[in-house]
Coordinates of C-alpha atoms in Angstrom, one line a residue:
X13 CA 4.3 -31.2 -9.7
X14 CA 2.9 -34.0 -8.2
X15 CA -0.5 -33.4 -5.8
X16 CA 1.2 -35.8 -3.5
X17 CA 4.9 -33.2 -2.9
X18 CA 2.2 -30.7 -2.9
X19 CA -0.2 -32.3 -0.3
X20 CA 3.1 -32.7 2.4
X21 CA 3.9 -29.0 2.0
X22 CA 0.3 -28.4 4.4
X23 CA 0.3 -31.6 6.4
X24 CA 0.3 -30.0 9.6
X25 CA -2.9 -27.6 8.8
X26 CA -5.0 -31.2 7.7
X27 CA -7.6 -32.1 10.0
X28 CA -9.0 -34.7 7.5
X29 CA -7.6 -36.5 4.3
X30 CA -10.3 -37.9 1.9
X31 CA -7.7 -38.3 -1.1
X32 CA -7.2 -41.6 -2.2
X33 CA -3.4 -42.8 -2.2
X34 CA -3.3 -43.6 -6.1
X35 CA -4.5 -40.1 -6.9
X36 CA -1.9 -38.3 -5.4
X37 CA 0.7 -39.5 -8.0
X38 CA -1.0 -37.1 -10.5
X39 CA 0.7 -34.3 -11.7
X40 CA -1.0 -31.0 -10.6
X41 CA -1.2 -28.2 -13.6
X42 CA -1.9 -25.2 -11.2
X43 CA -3.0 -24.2 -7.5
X44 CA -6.3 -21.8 -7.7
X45 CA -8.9 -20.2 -5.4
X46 CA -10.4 -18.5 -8.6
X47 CA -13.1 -20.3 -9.7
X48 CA -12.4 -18.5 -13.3
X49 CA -8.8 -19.5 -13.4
X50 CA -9.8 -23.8 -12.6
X51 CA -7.7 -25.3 -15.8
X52 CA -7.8 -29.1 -15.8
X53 CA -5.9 -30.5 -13.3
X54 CA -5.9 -28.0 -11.1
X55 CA -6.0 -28.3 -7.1
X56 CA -8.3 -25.6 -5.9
X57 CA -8.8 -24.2 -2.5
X58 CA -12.4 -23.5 -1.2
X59 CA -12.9 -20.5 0.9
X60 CA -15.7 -18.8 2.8
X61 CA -16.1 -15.2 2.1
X62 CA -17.9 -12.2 2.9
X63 CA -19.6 -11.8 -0.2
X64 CA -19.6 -15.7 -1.6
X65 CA -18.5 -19.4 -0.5
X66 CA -16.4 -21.9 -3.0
X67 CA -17.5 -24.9 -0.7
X68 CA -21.1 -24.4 -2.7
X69 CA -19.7 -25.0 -6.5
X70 CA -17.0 -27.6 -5.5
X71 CA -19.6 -30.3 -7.7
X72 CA -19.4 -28.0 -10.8
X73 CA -15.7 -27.8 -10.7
X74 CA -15.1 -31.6 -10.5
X75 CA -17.3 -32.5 -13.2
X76 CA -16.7 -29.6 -15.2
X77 CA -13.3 -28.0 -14.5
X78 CA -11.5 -31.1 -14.1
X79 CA -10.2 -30.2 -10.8
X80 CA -7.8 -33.0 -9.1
X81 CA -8.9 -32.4 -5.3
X82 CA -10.2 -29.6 -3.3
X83 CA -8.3 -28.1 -0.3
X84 CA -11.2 -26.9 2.0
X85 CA -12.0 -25.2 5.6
X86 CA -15.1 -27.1 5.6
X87 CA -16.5 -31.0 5.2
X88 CA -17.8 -31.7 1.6
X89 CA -19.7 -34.3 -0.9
X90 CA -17.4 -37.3 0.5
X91 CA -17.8 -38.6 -3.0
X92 CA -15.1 -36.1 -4.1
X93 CA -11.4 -35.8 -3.5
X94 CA -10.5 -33.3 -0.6
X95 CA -8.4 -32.4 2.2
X96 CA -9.4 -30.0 5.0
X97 CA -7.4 -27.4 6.7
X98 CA -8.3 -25.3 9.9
X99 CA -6.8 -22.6 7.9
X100 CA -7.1 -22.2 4.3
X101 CA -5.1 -19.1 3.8
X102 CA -2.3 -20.7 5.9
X103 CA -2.5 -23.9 3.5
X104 CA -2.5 -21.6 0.4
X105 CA 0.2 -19.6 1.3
X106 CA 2.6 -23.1 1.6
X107 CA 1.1 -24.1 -1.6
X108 CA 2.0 -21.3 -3.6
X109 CA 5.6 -21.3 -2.1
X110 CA 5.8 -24.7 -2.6
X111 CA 4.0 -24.9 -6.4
X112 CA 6.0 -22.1 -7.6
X113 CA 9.3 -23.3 -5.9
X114 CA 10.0 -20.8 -3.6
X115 CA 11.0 -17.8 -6.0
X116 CA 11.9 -15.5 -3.3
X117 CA 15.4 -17.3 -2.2
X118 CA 16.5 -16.3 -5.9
X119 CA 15.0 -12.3 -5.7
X120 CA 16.1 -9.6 -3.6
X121 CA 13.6 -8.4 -1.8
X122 CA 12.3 -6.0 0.0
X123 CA 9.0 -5.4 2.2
X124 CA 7.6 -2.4 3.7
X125 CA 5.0 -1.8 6.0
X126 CA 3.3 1.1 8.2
X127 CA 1.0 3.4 8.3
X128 CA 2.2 5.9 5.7
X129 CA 5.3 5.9 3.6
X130 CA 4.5 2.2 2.1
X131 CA 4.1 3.5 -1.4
X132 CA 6.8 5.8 -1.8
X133 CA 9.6 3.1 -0.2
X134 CA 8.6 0.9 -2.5
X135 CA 8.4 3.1 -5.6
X136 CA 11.8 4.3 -4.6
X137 CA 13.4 1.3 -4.1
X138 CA 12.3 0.1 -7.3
X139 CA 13.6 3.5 -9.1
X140 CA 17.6 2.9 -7.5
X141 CA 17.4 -0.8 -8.7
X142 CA 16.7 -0.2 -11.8
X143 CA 19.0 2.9 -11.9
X144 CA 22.0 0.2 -11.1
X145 CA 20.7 -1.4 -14.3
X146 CA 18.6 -4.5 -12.3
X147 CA 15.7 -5.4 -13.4
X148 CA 12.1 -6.9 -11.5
X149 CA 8.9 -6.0 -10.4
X150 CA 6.8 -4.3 -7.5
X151 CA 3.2 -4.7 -6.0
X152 CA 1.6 -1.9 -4.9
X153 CA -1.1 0.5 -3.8
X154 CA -1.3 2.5 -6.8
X155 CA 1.0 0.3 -9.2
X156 CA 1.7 -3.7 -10.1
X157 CA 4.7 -3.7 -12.4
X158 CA 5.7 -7.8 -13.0
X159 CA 8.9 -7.1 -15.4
X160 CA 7.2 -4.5 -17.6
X161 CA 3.3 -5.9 -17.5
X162 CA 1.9 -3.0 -15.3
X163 CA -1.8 -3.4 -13.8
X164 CA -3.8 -1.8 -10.6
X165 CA -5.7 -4.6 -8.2
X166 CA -7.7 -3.5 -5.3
X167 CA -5.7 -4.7 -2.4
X168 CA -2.2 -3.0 -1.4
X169 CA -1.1 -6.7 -1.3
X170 CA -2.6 -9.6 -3.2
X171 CA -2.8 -13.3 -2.3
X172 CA -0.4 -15.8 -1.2
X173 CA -0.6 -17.8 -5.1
X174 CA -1.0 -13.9 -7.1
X175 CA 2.2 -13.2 -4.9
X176 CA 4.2 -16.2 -5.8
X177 CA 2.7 -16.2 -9.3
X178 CA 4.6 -12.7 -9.9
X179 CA 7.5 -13.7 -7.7
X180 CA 8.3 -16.9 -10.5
X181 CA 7.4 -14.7 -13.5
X182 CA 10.2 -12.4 -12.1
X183 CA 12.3 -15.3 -11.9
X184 CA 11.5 -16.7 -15.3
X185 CA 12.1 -13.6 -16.7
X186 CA 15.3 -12.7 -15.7
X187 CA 14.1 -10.3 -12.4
X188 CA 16.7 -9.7 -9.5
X189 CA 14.5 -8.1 -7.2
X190 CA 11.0 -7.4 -5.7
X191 CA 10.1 -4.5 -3.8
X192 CA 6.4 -4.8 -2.5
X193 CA 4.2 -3.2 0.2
X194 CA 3.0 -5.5 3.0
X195 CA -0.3 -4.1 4.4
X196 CA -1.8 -5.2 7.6
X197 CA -4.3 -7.1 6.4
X198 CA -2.0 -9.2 4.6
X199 CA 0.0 -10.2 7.4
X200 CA -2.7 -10.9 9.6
X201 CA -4.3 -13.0 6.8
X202 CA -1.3 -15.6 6.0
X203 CA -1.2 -13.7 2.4
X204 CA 2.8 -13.2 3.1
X205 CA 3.6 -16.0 5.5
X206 CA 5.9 -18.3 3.1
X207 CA 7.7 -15.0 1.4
X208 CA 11.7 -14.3 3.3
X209 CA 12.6 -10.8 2.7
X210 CA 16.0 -9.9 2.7
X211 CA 15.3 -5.9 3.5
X212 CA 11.8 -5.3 5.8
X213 CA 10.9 -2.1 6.9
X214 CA 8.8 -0.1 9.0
X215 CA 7.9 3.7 8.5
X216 CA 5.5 4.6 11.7
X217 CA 2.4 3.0 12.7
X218 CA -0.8 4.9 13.7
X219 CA -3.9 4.8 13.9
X220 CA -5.7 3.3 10.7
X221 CA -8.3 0.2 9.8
X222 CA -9.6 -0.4 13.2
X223 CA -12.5 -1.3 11.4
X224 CA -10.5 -4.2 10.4
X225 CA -8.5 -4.8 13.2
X226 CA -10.4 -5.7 16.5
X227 CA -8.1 -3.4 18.7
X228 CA -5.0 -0.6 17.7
X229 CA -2.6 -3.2 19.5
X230 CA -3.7 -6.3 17.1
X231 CA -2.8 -3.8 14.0
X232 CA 0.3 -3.2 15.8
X233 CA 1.3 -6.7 16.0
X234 CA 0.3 -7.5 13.0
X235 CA 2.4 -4.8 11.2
X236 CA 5.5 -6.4 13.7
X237 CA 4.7 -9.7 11.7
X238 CA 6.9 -8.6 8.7
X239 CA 9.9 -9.1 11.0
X240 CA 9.4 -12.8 11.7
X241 CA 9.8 -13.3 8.2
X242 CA 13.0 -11.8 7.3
X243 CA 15.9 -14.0 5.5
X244 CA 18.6 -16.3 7.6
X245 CA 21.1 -12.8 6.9
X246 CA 17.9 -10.6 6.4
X247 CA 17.9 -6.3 7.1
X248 CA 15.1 -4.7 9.4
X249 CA 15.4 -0.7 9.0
X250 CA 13.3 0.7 11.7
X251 CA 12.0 4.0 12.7
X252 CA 14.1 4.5 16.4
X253 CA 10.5 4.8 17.8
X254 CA 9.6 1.3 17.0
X255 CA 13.2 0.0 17.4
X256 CA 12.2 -1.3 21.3
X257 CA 9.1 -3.6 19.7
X258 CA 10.8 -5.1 16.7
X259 CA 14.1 -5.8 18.8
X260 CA 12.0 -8.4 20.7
X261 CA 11.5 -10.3 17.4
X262 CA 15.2 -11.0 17.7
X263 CA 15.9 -10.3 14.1
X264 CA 19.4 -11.2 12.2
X265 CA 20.3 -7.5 11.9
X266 CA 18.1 -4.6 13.2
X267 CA 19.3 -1.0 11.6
X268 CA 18.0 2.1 13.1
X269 CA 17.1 5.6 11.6
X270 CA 15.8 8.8 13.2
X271 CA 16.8 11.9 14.6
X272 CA 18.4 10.9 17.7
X273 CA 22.2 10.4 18.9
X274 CA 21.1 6.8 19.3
X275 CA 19.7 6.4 15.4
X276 CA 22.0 4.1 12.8
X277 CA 21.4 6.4 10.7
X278 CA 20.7 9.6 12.3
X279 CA 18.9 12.6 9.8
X280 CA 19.5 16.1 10.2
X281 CA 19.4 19.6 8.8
X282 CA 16.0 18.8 6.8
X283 CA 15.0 21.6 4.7
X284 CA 12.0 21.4 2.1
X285 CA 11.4 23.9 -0.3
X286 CA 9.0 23.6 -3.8
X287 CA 12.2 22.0 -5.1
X288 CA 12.6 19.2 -2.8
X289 CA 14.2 18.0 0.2
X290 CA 17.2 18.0 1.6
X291 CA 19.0 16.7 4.6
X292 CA 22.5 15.6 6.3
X293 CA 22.3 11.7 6.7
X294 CA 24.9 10.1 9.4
X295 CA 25.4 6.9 9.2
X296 CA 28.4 3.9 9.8
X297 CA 29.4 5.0 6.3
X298 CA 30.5 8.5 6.9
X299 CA 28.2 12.1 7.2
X300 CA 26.3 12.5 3.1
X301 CA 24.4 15.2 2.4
X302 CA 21.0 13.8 0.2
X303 CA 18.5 15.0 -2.2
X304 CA 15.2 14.3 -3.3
X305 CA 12.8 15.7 -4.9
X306 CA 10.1 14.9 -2.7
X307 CA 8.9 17.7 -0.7
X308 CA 7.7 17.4 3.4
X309 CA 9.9 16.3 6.0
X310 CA 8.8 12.9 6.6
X311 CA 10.0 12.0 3.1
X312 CA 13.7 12.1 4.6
X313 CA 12.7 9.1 6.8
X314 CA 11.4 7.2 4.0
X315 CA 14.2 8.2 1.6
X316 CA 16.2 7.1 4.7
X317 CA 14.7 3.4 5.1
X318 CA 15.9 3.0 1.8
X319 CA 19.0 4.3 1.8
X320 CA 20.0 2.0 5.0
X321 CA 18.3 -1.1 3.8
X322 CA 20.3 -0.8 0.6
X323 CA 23.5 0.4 2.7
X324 CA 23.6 -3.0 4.7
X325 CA 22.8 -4.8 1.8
X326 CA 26.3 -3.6 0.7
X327 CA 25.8 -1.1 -2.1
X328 CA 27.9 2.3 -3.0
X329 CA 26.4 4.9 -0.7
X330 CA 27.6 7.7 -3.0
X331 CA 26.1 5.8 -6.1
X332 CA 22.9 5.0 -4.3
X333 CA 22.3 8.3 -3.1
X334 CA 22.4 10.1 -6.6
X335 CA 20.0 7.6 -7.7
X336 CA 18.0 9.2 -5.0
X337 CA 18.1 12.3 -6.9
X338 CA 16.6 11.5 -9.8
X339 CA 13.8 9.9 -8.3
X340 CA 10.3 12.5 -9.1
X341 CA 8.1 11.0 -6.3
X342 CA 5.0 9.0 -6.7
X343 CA 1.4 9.7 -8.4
X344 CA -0.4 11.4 -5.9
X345 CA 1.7 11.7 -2.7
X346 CA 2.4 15.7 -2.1
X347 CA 2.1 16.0 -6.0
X348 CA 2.2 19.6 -7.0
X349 CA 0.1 20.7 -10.1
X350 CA 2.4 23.5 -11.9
X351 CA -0.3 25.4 -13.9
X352 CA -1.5 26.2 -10.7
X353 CA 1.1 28.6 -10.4
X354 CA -0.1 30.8 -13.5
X355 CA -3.3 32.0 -11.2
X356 CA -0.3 32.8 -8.3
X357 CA -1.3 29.9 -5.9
X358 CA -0.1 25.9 -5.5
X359 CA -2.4 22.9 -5.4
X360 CA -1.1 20.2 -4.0
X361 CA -2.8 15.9 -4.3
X362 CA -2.2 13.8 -1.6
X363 CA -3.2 10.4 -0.8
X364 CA -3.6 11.2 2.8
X365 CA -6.3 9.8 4.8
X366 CA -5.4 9.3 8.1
X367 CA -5.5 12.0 10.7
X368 CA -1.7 11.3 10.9
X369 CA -1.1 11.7 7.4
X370 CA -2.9 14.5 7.2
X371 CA -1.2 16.2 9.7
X372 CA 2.0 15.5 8.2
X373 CA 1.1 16.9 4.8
X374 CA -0.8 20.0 6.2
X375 CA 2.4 20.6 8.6
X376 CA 4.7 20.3 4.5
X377 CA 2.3 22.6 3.0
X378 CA 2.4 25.1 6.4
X379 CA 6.6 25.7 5.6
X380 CA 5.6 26.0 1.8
X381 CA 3.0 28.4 2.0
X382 CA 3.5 32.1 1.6
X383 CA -0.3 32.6 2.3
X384 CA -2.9 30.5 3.9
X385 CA -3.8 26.7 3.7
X386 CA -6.8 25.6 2.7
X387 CA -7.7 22.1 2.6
X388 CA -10.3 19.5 1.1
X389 CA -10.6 16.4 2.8
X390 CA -13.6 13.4 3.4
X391 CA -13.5 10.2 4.7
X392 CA -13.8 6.9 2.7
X393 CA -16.7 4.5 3.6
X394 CA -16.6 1.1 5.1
X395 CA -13.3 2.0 6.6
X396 CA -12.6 2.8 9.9
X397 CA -15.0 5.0 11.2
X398 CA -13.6 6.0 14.8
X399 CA -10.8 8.2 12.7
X400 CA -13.5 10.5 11.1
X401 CA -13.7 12.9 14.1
X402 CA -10.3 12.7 14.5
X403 CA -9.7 13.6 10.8
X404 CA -11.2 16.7 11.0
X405 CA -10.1 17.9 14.1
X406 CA -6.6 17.5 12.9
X407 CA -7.6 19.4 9.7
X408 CA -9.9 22.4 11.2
X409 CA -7.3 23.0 13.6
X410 CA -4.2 23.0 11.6
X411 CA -5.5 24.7 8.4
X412 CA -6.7 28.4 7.3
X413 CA -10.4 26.8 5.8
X414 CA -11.4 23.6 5.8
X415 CA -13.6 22.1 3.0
X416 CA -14.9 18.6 3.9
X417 CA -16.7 16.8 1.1
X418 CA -17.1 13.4 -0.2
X419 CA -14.5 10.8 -1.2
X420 CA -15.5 7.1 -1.6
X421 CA -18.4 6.3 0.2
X422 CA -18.2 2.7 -1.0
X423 CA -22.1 1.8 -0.5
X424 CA -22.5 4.2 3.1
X425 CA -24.7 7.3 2.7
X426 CA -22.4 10.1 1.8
X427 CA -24.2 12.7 4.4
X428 CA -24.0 10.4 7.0
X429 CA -20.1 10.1 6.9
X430 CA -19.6 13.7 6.8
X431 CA -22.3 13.9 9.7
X432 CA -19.6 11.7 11.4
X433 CA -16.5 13.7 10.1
X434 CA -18.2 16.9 11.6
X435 CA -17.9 15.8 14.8
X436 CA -14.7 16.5 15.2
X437 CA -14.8 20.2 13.7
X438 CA -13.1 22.8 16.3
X439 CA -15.1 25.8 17.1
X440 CA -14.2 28.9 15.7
X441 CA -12.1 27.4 12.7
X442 CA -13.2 28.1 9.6
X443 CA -15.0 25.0 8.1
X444 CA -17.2 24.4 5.1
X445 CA -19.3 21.3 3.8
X446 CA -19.6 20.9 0.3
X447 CA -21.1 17.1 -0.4
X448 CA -19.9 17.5 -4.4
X449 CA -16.5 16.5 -4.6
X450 CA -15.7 18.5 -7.9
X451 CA -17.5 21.2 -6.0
X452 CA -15.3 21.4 -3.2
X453 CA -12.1 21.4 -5.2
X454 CA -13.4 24.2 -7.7
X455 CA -14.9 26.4 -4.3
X456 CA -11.2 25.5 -2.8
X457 CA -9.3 27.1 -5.4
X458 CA -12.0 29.7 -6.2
X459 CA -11.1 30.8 -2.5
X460 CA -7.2 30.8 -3.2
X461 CA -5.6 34.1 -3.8
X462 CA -1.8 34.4 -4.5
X463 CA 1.0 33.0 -2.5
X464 CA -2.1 30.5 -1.1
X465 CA -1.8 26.6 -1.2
X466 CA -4.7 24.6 -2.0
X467 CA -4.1 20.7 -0.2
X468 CA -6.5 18.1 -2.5
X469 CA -6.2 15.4 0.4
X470 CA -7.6 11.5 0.5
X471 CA -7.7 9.7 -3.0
X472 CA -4.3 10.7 -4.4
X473 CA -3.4 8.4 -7.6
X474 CA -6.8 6.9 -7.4
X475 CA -9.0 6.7 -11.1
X476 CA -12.5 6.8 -9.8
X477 CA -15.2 8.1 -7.2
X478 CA -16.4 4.3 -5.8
X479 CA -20.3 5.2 -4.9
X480 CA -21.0 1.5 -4.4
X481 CA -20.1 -1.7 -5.8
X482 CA -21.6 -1.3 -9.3
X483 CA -21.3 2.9 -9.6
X484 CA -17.8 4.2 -10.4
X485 CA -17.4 7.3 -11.7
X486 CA -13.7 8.4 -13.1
X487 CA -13.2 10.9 -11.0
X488 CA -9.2 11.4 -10.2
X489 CA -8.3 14.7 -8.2
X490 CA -5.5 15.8 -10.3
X491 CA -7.3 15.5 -13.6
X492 CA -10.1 17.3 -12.0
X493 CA -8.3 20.1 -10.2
X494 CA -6.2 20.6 -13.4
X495 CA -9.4 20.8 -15.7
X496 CA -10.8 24.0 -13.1
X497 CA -7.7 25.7 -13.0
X498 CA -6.9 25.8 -16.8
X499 CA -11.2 27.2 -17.1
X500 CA -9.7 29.6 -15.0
X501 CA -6.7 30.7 -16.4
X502 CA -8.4 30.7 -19.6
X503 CA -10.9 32.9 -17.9
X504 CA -8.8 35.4 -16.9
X505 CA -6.7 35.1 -20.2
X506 CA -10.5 36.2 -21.9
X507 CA -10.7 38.9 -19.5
X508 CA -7.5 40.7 -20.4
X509 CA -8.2 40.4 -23.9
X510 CA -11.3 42.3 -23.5
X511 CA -9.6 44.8 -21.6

C-alpha cells in the first residue's frame, strides 16, 4: 500500500508534514509501534509511554530498520521523514483499518463491555458460532483464539494494528465472525475507534479501575463508547438499567433485557442448582425456557445478551438456544472442582475482584450451600485502590469466614494492601489474614466440613502469582486448591486403611 493512501487516512490528526512528496509513492510493507516487529519499509508510530519513549530510537530505526517515515506525537531530527499527530493512538487506529483494509465490514462481530460478564459473553458467543458450523476468532481476558492459533496477552483488548492484524488473518483465513471483549481502557484509548460491530453489548457497570479512570462517570462514558461504534444496521443488547444512557447514543436498534415488564427480552423463573441454570426467557419470539450450565443468577443475563444479540441478528431461536446447552462455562468463572466433593464439601474459582462481583458470586454460592461459606479473597496491586475496603466489607458481611490473603501485588508491598483491604472488615464477622496465598486456600478448606462451600475468589483462569515485573511464580488457584484437596483425600484414604 502506498505511504501516500495511507498518509490521507490521518490527515486531520497532522499538525506537521515533514515527508517529502516523491516519498510518499513508496509502497509501505507494514504499520508498527513495535520496535521488534520494524521490517524494511515499514511506517512506524512513536509513542510516549509510561515505562519507555519510541521518539528516542527513531535514528536507529531509519538507518537500521529501514523504516519509510515515522508517525509521531512529538517534533524530531528534521533530517528524517515524519508526520505528527496530536494523537497517536487516534492516528494508529485509522492506519490499521486502513492498512489492513477494513476487515470488520466482511466479519460478524460482536463487542462486549461492562464490568463483569465480558468473558463469559464472548466465550459463549464464540461456542453457538461455531456450534452453527462458522468459523473465526476471539480476543479475550483469559483466551486469544485467531482461527485456531490460541495465545494469552496482558491486556483484555489489544491495540488498534494487533486488532486489525487478527481481524484480516480471520478474513484470510476463511473467518465469519469475531467476538471480542472491549475493556474501558480500550475505548478510552482509540484502541477500538475504527472497528463497526454489528452486535455491542453491555452487562452492568460498577465500580472498577478508578485508578485508571479519573472519576466513576468518565469509566462510565467510556464504557457508553462501544455504542458510537456500532454498524449502519448494528444490534445494542442492553441491560434495562442502562437502557436510559445508551438510548441517548441514538443507536440503529437498541434491544433490551431484564426482569421487568418493560425488558425485550424479559427473564424469569431463574433457578441455579450444581447442575446449572435455568430460566423462562420472553422475548418478540415467543416464551423459551433455557439452559446452561453455568451456575449463579447473573449468568441468565449474560446467557441473555447473547441470546438477543444473535435473535435480532436473525438466527433460529430454538437452534440457538440448544447451543446454549452445551456450552461448560469459562476457565475460572464460578468453576466447581469435583474431587472436592469426595471430602463432602464444594470449592468453587472465581475470577471475581470487584466488590460487585464478589457479591454476586458469594450471593450463587449462598443458594448452593448446604452449610456455611467461606471465602478467600485479596486485592491486586496497582489497581484501583478505593475498592479494597469496599471489597471486604462486601465479603465479611456476606460470608460465614473470611480469609483475606494475597493475590498479585504487582510491585506494591503485599501487607500494605491487605492493611488497606482491612479497612473495610465488619465487626463481629469472622475474618482471618493469612499473607500466603497457598496458605489461605489450604486453611480455607482445612476449615470446611461437609455440605460447606469453599469460594477461591480474584485470579480465576490466571497462570501465575505477579510479585513484580521480573518475579512470577505459577501459581493458578485451581491447580493449587486441587493439589491440597487430593493430599487430603489421600490422607484420609491412609487413615482408613490403618484402621
Amino acid at each position: 500500500m502506498k505511504l501516500r493512501h495511507l498518509l490521507e487516512s490521518i490527515q486531520r490528526f497532522v499538525v506537521f508534514d515533514n515527508i517529502p512528496e516523491e516519498l510518499k509513492d513508496k509502497d509501505v510493507t507494514g504499520v508498527f509501534n513495535n520496535s521488534k516487529k520494524v521490517v524494511p519499509g515499514s511506517l512506524f508510530i512513536c509513542r510516549k509511554g509510561t515505562k519507555f519513549d519510541s521518539h528516542t530510537i527513531v535514528d536507529t530505526l531509519y538507518k537500521e530498520g529501514g523504516v519509510v517515515a515515522f508517525v509521531t506525537e512529538r517534533e524530531i531530527n528534521n533530517n528524517l521523514p515524519y508526520v505528527q499527530v496530536y494523537d497517536s493512538r487516534l492516528a494508529e487506529a485509522y492506519l490499521a483499518a486502513e492498512f489492513y483494509e477494513h476487515p470488520y465490514k466482511k466479519l460478524i462481530t460482536f463487542g462486549v463491555t461492562g464490568t463483569n460478564g465480558k468473558t463469559t459473553c464472548a466465550h459463549l458467543f464464540r461456542h453457538i458460532m461455531q456450534q452453527l458450523g462458522l468459523t473465526g476468532s476471539l480476543s479475550g481476558t483469559v483466551m486469544n483464539d485467531i482461527m485456531g492459533d490460541k495465545f494469552y496477552i496482558h491486556n483484555t483488548t489489544p491495540d488498534a494494528l494487533t486488532i486489525m492484524e487478527n481481524m484480516a488473518k480471520t478474513v484470510k483465513s476463511g473467518g465469519s465472525y469475531y467476538s471480542m471483549e472491549v475493556s474501558s481502557h480500550s475505548l478510552d484509548q482509540a484502541r477500538v475507534e475504527t472497528i463497526r460491530f454489528d452486535i455491542a453489548g453491555l452487562t452492568n457497570i460498577t465500580r472498577d479501575h478508578l485508578d485508571y479512570h479519573p472519576t466513576f462517570e468518565h469509566y462510565v462514558n467510556s464504557k457508553l463508547h462501544l455504542f458510537d461504534l456500532l454498524k449502519k444496521d448494528g444490534i445494542a443488547v442492553v441491560h434495562e438499567d442502562y437502557a436510559s444512557l445508551v438510548s441517548s447514543k441514538k443507536v440503529p436498534k437498541l434491544v433490551t433485557f431484564g426482569t421487568s415488564e418493560n425488558a425485550i427480552y424479559r427473564i424469569s423463573d431463574i433457578s441455579t442448582t450444581w447442575n446449572g441454570t435455568t430460566f423462562t426467557l420472553t422475548s418478540p419470539y415467543g416464551t423459551k425456557k433455557v439452559y446452561t450450565q453455568m451456575i449463579g443468577d447473573y449468568n441468565a443475563f449474560n446467557v441473555t445478551l447473547v441470546i438477543a444479540g444473535l435473535f435480532e441478528l436473525g438466527y433460529e431461536p430454538d437452534e440457538i438456544i440448544s447451543y446454549v446447552s452445551t456450552f461448560r462455562g469459562v476457565d475460572g468463572r464460578f468453576e466447581p472442582i469435583p474431587e472436592a466433593r469426595k471430602l463432602g464439601i464444594e470449592v468453587i474459582v472465581d475470577f471475581a475482584h470487584s466488590p460487585d462481583a464478589l457479591e454476586k458470586v458469594i450471593l450463587a454460592a449462598r443458594k448452593l450451600a448446604k452449610g456455611r461459606v467461606i471465602v478467600v479473597y485479596g486485592a491486586g496491586g496497582q489497581a484501583d485502590k478505593g475498592k479494597r475496603p469496599m471489597m471486604a466489607e462486601v465479603v465479611t458481611k456476606l460470608a460465614d469466614i473470611a480469609i483475606l490473603t494475597t493475590d498479585d501485588p504487582r510491585g506494591e508491598d503485599p501487607e500494605e494492601i491487605i492493611k488497606e483491604v482491612e479497612k473495610g472488615v465488619q465487626p463481629n464477622s469472622l475474618s482471618l489474614t493469612v499473607l500466603d496465598r497457598r496458605e489461605a486456600i489450604d486453611t480455607a478448606i482445612t476449615l470446611a466440613t461437609r455440605g460447606d462451600v469453599v469460594l477461591i475468589t480474584g485470579r480465576g483462569h490466571e497462570p501465575y502469582q505477579i510479585f513484580t515485573e521480573t518475579l512470577k511464580i505459577p501459581f493458578k488457584d485451581r491447580d493449587v486448591a486441587l493439589d491440597i484437596i487430593l493430599s487430603k483425600i489421600n490422607k484420609n484414604h491412609s487413615r482408613d486403611v490403618d484402621k
